[in-house]
Short mmCIF file of N, CA and C and ligand atoms in Angstrom, two decimals:
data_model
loop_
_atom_site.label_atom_id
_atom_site.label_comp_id
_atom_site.label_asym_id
_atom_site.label_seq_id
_atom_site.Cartn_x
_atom_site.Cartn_y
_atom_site.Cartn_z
N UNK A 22 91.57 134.49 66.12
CA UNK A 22 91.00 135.33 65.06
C UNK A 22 89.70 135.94 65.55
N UNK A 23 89.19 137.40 65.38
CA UNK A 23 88.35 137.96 65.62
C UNK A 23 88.04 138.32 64.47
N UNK A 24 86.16 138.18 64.44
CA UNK A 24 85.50 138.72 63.15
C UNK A 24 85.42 139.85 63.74
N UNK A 25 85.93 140.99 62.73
CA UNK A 25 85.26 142.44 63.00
C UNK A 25 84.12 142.42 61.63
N UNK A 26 83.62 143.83 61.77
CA UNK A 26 82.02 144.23 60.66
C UNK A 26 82.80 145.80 60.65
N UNK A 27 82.83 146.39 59.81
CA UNK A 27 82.61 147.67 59.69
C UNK A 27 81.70 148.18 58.82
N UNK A 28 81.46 149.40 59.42
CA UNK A 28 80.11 150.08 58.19
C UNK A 28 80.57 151.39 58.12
N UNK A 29 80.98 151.46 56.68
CA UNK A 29 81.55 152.29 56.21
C UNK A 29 80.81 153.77 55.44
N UNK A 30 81.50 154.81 56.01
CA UNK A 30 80.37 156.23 55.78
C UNK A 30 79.69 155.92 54.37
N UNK A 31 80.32 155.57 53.59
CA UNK A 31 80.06 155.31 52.36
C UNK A 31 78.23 154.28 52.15
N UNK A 32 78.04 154.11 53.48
CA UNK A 32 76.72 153.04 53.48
C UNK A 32 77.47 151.58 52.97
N UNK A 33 78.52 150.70 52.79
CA UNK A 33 78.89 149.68 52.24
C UNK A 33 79.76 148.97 53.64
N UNK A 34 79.37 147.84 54.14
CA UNK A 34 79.53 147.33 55.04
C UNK A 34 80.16 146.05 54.58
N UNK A 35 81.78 145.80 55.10
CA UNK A 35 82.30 144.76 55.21
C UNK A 35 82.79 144.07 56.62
N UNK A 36 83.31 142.97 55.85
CA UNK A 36 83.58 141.89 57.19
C UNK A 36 84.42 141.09 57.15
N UNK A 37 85.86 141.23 58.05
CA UNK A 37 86.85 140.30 57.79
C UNK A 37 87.37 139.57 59.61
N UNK A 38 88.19 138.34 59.04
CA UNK A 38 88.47 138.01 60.91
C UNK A 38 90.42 138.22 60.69
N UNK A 39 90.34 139.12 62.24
CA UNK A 39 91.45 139.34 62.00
C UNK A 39 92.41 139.02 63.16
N UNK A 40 93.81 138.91 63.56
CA UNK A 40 94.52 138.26 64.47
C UNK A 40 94.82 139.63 65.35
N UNK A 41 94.42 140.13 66.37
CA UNK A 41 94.65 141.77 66.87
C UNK A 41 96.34 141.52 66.97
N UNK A 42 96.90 142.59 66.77
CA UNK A 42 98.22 143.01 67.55
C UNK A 42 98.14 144.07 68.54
N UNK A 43 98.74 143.64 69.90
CA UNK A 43 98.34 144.55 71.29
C UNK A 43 97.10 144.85 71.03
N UNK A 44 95.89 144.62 70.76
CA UNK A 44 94.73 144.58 70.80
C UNK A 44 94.17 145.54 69.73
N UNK A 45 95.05 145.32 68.49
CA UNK A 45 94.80 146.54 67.56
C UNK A 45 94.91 145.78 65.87
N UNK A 46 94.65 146.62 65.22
CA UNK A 46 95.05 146.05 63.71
C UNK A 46 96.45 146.08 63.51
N UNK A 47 96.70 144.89 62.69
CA UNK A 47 98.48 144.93 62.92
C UNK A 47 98.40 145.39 61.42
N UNK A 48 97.32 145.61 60.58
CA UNK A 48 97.63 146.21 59.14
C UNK A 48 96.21 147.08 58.84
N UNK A 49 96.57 148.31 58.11
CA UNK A 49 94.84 148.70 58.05
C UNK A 49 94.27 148.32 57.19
N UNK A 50 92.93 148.85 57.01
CA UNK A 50 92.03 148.57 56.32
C UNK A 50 91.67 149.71 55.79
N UNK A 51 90.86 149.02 54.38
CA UNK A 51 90.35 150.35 53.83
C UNK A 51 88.77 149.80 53.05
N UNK A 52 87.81 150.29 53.06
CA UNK A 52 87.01 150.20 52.53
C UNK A 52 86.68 149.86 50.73
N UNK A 53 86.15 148.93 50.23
CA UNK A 53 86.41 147.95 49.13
C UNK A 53 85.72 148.63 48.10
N UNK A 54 84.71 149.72 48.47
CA UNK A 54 84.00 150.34 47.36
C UNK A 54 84.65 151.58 47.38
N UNK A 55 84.96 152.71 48.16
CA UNK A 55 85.26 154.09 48.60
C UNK A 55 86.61 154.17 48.82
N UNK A 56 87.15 152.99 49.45
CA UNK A 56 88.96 153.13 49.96
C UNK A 56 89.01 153.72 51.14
N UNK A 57 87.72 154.35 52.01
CA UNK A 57 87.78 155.03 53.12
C UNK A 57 88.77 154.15 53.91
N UNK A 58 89.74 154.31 54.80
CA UNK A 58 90.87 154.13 55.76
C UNK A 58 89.58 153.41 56.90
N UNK A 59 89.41 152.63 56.94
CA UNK A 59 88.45 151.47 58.26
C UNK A 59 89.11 151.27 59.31
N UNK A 60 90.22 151.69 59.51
CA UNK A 60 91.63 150.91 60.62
C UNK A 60 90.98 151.22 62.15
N UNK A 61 90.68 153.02 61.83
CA UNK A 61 90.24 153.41 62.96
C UNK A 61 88.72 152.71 63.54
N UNK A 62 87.68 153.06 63.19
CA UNK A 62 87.06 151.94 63.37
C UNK A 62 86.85 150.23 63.62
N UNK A 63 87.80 149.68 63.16
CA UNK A 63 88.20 147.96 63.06
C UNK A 63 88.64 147.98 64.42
N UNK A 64 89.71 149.35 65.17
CA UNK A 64 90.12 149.02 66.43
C UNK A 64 88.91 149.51 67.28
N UNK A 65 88.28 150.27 67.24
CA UNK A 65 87.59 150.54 68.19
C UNK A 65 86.57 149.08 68.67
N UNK A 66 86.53 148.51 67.38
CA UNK A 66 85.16 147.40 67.53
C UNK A 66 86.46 146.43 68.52
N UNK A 67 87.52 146.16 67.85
CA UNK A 67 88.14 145.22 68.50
C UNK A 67 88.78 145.36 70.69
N UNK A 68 88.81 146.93 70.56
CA UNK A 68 88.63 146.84 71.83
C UNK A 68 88.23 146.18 72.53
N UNK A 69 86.83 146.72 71.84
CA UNK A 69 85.03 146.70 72.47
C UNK A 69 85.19 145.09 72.50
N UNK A 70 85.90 144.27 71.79
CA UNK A 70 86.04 143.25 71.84
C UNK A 70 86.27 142.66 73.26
N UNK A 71 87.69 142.56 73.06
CA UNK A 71 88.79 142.23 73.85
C UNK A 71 88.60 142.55 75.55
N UNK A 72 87.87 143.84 75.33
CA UNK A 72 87.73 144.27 76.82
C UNK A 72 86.43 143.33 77.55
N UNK A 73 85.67 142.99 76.31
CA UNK A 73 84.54 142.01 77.00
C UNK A 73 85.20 140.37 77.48
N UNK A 74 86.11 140.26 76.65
CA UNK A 74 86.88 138.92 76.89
C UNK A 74 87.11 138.78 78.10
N UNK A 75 88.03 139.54 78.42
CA UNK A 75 89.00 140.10 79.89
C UNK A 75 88.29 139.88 81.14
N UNK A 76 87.14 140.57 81.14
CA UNK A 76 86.57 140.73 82.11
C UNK A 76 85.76 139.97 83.04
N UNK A 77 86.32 139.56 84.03
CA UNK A 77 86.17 138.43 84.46
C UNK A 77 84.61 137.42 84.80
N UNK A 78 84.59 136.66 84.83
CA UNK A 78 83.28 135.81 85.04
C UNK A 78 82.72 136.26 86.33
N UNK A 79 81.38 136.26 86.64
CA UNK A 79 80.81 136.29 87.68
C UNK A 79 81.31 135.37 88.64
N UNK A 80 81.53 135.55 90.00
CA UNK A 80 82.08 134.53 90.86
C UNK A 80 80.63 133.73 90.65
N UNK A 81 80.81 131.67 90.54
CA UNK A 81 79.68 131.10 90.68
C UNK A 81 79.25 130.86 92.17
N UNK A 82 77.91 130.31 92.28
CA UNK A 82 77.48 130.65 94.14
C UNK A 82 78.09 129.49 94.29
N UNK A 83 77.84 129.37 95.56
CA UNK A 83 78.69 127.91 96.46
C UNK A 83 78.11 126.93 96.38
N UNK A 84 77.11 127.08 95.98
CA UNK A 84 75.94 125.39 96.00
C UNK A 84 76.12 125.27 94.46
N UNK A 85 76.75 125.91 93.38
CA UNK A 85 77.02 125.45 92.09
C UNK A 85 78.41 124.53 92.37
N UNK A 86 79.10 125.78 93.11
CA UNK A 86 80.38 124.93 93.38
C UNK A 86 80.55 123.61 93.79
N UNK A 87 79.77 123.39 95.24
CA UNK A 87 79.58 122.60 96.17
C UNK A 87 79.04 121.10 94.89
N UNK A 88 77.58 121.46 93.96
CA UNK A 88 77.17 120.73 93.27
C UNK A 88 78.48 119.84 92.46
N UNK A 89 79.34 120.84 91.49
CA UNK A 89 80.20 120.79 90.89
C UNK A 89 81.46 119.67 91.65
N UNK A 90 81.81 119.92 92.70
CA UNK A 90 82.83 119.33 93.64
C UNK A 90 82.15 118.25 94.16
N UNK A 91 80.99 117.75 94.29
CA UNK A 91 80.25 116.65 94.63
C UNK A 91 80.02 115.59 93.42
N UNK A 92 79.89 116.56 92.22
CA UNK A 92 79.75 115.55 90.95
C UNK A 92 81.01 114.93 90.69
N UNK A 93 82.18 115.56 90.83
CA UNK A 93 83.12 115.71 90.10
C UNK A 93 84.10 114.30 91.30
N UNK A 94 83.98 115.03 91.92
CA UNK A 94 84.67 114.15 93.15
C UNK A 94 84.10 112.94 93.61
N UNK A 95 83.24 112.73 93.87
CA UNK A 95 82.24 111.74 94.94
C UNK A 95 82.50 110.18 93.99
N UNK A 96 82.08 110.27 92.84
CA UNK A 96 82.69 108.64 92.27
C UNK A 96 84.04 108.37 92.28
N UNK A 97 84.80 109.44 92.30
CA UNK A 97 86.49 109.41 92.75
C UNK A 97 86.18 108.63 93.66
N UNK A 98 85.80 109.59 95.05
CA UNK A 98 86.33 108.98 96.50
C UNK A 98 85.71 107.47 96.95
N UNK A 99 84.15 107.43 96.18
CA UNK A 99 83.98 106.29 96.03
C UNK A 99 84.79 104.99 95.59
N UNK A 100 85.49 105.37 93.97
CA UNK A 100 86.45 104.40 94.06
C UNK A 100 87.39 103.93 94.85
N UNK A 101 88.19 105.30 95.04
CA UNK A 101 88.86 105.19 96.63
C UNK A 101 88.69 104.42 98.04
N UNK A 102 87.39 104.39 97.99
CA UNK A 102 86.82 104.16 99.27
C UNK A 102 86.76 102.41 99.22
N UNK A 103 86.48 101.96 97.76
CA UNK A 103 85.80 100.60 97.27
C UNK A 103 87.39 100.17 97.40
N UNK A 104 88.69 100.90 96.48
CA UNK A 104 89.76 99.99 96.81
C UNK A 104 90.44 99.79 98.20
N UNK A 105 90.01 100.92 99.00
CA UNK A 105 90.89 100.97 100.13
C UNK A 105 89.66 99.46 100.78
N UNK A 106 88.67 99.47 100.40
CA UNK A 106 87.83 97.92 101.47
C UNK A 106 88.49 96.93 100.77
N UNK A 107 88.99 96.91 99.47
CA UNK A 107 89.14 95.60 98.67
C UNK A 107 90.56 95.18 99.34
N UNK A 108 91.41 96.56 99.55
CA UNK A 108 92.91 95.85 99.81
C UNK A 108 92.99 95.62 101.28
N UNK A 109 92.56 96.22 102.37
CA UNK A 109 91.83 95.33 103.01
C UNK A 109 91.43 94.79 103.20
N UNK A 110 90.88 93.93 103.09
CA UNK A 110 90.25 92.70 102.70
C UNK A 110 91.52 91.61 102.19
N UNK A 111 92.02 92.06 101.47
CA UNK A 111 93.19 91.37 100.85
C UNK A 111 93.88 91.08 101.33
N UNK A 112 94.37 92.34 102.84
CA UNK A 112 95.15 92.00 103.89
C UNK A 112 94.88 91.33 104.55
N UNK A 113 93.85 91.17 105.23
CA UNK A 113 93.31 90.30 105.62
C UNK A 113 93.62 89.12 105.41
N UNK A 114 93.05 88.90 104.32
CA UNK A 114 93.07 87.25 103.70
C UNK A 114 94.69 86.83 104.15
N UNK A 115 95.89 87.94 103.57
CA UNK A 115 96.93 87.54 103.66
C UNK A 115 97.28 87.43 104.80
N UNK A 116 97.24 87.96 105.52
CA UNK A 116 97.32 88.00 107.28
C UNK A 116 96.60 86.67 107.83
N UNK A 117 95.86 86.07 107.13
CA UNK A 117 94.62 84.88 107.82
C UNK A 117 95.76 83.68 107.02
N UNK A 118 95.87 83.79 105.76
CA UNK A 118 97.07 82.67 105.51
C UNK A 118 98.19 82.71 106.45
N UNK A 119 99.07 83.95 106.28
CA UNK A 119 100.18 83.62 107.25
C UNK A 119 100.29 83.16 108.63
N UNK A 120 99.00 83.01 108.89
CA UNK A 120 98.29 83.06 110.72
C UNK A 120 98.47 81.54 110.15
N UNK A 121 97.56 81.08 109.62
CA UNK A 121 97.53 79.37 109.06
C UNK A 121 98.49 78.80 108.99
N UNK A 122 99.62 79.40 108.50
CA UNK A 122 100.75 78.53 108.05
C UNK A 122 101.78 78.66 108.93
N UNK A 123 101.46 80.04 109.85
CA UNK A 123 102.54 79.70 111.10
C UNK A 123 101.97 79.27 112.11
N UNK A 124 100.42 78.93 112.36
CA UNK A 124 99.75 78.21 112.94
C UNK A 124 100.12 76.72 112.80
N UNK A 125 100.31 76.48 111.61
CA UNK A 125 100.65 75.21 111.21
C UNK A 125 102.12 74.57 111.62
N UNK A 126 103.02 75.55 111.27
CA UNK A 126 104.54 75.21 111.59
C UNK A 126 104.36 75.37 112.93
N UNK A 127 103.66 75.77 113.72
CA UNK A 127 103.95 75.86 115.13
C UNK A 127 103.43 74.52 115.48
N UNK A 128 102.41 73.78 115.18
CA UNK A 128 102.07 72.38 115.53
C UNK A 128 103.04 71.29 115.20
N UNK A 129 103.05 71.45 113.94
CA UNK A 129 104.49 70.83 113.82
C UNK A 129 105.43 70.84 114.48
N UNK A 130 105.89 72.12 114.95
CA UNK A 130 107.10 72.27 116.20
C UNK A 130 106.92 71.36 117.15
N UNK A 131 106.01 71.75 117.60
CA UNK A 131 105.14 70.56 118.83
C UNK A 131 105.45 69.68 118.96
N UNK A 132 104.54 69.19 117.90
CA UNK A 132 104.48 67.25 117.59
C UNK A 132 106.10 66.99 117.24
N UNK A 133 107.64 67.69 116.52
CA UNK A 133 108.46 67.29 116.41
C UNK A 133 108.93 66.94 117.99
N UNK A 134 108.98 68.04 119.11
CA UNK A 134 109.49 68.13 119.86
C UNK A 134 109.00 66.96 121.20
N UNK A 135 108.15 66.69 121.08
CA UNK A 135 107.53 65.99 121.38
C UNK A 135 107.88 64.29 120.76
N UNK A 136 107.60 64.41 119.97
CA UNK A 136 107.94 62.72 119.23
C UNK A 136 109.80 62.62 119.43
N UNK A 137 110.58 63.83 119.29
CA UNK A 137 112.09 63.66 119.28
C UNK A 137 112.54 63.16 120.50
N UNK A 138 111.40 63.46 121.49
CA UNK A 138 111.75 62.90 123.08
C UNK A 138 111.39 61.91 123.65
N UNK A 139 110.88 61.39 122.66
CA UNK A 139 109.73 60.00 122.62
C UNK A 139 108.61 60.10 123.45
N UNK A 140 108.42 61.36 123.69
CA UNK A 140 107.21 61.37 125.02
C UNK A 140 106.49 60.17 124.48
N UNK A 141 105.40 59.81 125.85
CA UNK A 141 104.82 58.97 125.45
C UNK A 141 103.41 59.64 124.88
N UNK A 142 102.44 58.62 124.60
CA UNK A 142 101.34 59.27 124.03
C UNK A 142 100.69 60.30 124.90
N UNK A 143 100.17 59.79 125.35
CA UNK A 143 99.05 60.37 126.97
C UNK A 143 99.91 61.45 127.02
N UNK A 144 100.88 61.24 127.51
CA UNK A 144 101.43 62.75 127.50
C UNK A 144 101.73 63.83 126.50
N UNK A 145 102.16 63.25 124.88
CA UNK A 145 101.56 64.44 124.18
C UNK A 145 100.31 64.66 123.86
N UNK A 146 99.40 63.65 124.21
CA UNK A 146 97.74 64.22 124.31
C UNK A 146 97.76 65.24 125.44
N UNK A 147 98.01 65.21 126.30
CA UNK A 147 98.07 66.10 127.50
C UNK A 147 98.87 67.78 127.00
N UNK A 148 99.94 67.35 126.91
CA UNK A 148 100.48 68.37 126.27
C UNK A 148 99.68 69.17 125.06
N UNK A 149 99.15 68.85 123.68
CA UNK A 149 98.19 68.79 123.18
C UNK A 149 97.05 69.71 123.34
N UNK A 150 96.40 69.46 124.58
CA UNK A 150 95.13 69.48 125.26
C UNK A 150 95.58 70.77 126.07
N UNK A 151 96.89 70.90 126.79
CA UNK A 151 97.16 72.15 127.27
C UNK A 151 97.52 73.28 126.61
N UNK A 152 97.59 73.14 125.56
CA UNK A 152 97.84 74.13 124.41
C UNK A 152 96.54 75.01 124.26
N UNK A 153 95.47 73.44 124.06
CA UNK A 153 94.00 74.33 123.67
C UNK A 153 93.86 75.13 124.78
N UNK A 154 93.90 74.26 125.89
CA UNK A 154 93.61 75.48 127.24
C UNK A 154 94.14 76.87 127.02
N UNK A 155 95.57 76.93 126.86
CA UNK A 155 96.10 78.28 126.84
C UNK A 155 95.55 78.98 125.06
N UNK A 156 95.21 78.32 124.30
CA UNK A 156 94.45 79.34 123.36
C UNK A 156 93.10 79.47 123.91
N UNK A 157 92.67 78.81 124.57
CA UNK A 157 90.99 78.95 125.20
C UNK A 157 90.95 80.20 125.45
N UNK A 158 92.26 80.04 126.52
CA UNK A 158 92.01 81.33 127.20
C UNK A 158 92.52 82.55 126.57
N UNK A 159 93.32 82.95 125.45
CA UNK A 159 93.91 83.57 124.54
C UNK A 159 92.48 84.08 123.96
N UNK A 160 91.92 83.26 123.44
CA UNK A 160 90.39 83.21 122.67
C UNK A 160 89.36 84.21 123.31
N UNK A 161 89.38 83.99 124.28
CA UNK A 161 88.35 84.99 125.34
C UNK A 161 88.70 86.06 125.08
N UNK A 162 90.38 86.14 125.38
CA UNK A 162 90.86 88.16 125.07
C UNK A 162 90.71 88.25 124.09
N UNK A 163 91.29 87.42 123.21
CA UNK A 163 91.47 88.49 121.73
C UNK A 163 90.36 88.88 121.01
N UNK A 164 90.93 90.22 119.97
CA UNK A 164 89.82 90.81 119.17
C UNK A 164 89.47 89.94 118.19
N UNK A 165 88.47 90.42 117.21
CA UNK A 165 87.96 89.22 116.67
C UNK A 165 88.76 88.48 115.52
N UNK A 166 89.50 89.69 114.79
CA UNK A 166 90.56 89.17 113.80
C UNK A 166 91.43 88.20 114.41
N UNK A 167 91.71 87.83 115.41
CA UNK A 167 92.72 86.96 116.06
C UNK A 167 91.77 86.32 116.46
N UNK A 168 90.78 85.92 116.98
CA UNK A 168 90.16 84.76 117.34
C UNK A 168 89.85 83.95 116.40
N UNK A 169 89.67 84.41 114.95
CA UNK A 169 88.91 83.81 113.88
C UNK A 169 90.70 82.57 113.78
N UNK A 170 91.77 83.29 114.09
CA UNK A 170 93.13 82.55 114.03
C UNK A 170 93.56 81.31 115.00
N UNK A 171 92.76 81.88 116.04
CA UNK A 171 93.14 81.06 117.46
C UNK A 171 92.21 80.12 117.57
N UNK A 172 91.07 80.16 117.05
CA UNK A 172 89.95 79.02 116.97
C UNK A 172 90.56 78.13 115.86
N UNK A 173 91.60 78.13 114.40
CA UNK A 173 91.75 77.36 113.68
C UNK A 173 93.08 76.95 114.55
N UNK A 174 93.76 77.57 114.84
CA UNK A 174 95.20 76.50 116.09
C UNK A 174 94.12 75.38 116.90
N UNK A 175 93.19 75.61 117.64
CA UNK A 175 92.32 75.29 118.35
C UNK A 175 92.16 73.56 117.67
N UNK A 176 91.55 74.03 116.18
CA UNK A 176 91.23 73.11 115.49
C UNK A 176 92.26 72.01 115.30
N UNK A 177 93.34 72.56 114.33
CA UNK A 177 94.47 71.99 114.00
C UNK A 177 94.93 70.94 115.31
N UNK A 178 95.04 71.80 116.56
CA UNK A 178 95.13 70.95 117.80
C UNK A 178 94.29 69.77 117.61
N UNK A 179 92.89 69.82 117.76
CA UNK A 179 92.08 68.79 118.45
C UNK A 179 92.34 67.65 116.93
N UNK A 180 92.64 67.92 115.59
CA UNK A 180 92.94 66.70 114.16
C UNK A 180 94.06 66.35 114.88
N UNK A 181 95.01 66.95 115.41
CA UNK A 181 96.37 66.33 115.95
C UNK A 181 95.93 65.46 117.19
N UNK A 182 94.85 65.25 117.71
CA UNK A 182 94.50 64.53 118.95
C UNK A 182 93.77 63.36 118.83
N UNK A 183 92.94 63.76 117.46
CA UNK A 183 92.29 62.47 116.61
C UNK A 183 93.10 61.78 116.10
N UNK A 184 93.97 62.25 115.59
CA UNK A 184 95.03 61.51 114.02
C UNK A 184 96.09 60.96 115.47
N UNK A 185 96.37 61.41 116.72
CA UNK A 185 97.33 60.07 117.57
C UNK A 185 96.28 59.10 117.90
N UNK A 186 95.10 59.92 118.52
CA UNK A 186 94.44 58.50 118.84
C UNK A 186 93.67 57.45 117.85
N UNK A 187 93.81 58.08 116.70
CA UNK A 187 93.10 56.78 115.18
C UNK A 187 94.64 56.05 115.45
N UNK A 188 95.70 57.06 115.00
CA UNK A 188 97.40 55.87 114.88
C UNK A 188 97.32 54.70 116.32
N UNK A 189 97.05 55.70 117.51
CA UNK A 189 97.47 54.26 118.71
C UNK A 189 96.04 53.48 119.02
N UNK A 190 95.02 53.70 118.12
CA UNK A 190 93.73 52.21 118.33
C UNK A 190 94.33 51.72 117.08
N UNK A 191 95.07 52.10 116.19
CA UNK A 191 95.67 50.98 114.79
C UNK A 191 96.64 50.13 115.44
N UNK A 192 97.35 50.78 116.42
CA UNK A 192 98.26 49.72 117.02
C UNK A 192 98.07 48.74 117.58
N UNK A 193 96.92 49.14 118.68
CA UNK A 193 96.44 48.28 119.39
C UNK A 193 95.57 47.49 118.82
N UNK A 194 95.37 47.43 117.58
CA UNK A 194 94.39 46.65 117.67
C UNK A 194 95.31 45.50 116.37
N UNK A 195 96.80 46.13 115.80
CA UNK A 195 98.07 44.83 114.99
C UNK A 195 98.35 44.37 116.64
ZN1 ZN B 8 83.28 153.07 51.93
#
């Protein structure tokens, strides 16, 4: 709806809002004191309208833009940025369990294969002990995400070296 004003020869000035058709009065008008025919006038104002509508905005400068695309965006990519560290991180973690637990089943392998053959002790201490060697040296190369893995095998090793030798001083000493 557009308010038009007309001021009518008559000196008597009215004012109605109206819906343009093709940018025109879709019914005329006539003046409320005189009856003068307003139609012609009502379109001219509504042009004068319409053509100001149309016409396009000033292009804005680039540092409004730039401002605009920095406000608008930047706590986005921030979030972005915060979940992509969090699920990382996450991977991580999950990657550091599964390292643990096939760290773990792999000792186990060990010690089964080992006890199924009855080795004797000394020798799965030895065996044991050569493991750490070859993560020792594993340890030196790897990057740090894998060392933080290869130092807990490391570990797990040396409780498996305590926990035979606490079991065979319990023996020795029934
Ligand atoms: Zn009039």
């Amino acid at each position: 709806m557009i308010p038009v004003k007309i001021f009518c020869a008559c000196g008597q000035k009215y004012a109605f809002e109206v819906e343009p058709t093709e940018g025109a009065m879709p019914v005329t008008v006539n003046c409320p004191v005189c009856n003068r025919d307003g139609t012609e006038q009502a379109n001219r104002h509504l042009a004068k309208i319409l053509k100001g509508k149309t016409q396009p905005l000033p292009p804005p400068s680039v540092n409004t833009l730039l401002n605009s695309v920095q406000s608008s965006l930047a706590p986005h990519l921030i979030e972005a940025l915060k979940d992509a560290v969090v699920q990382e991180l996450a991977a991580q973690r999950r990657e550091l369990l599964a390292g643990q637990q096939a760290a773990a089943a792999e000792l186990t392998e060990l010690a089964r294969r080992l006890e199924a053959v009855q080795t004797p002790m000394l020798e799965r201490l030895r065996t044991y002990e050569e493991r750490i060697g070859e993560l020792e040296q594993d340890l030196a190369d790897q990057s740090k995400e894998n060392r933080e893995l290869l130092k807990l095998k490391i570990e797990m090793l040396r409780e498996k070296i305590e926990a035979e030798r606490t079991a065979s001083r319990r023996v020795n000493f029934n």
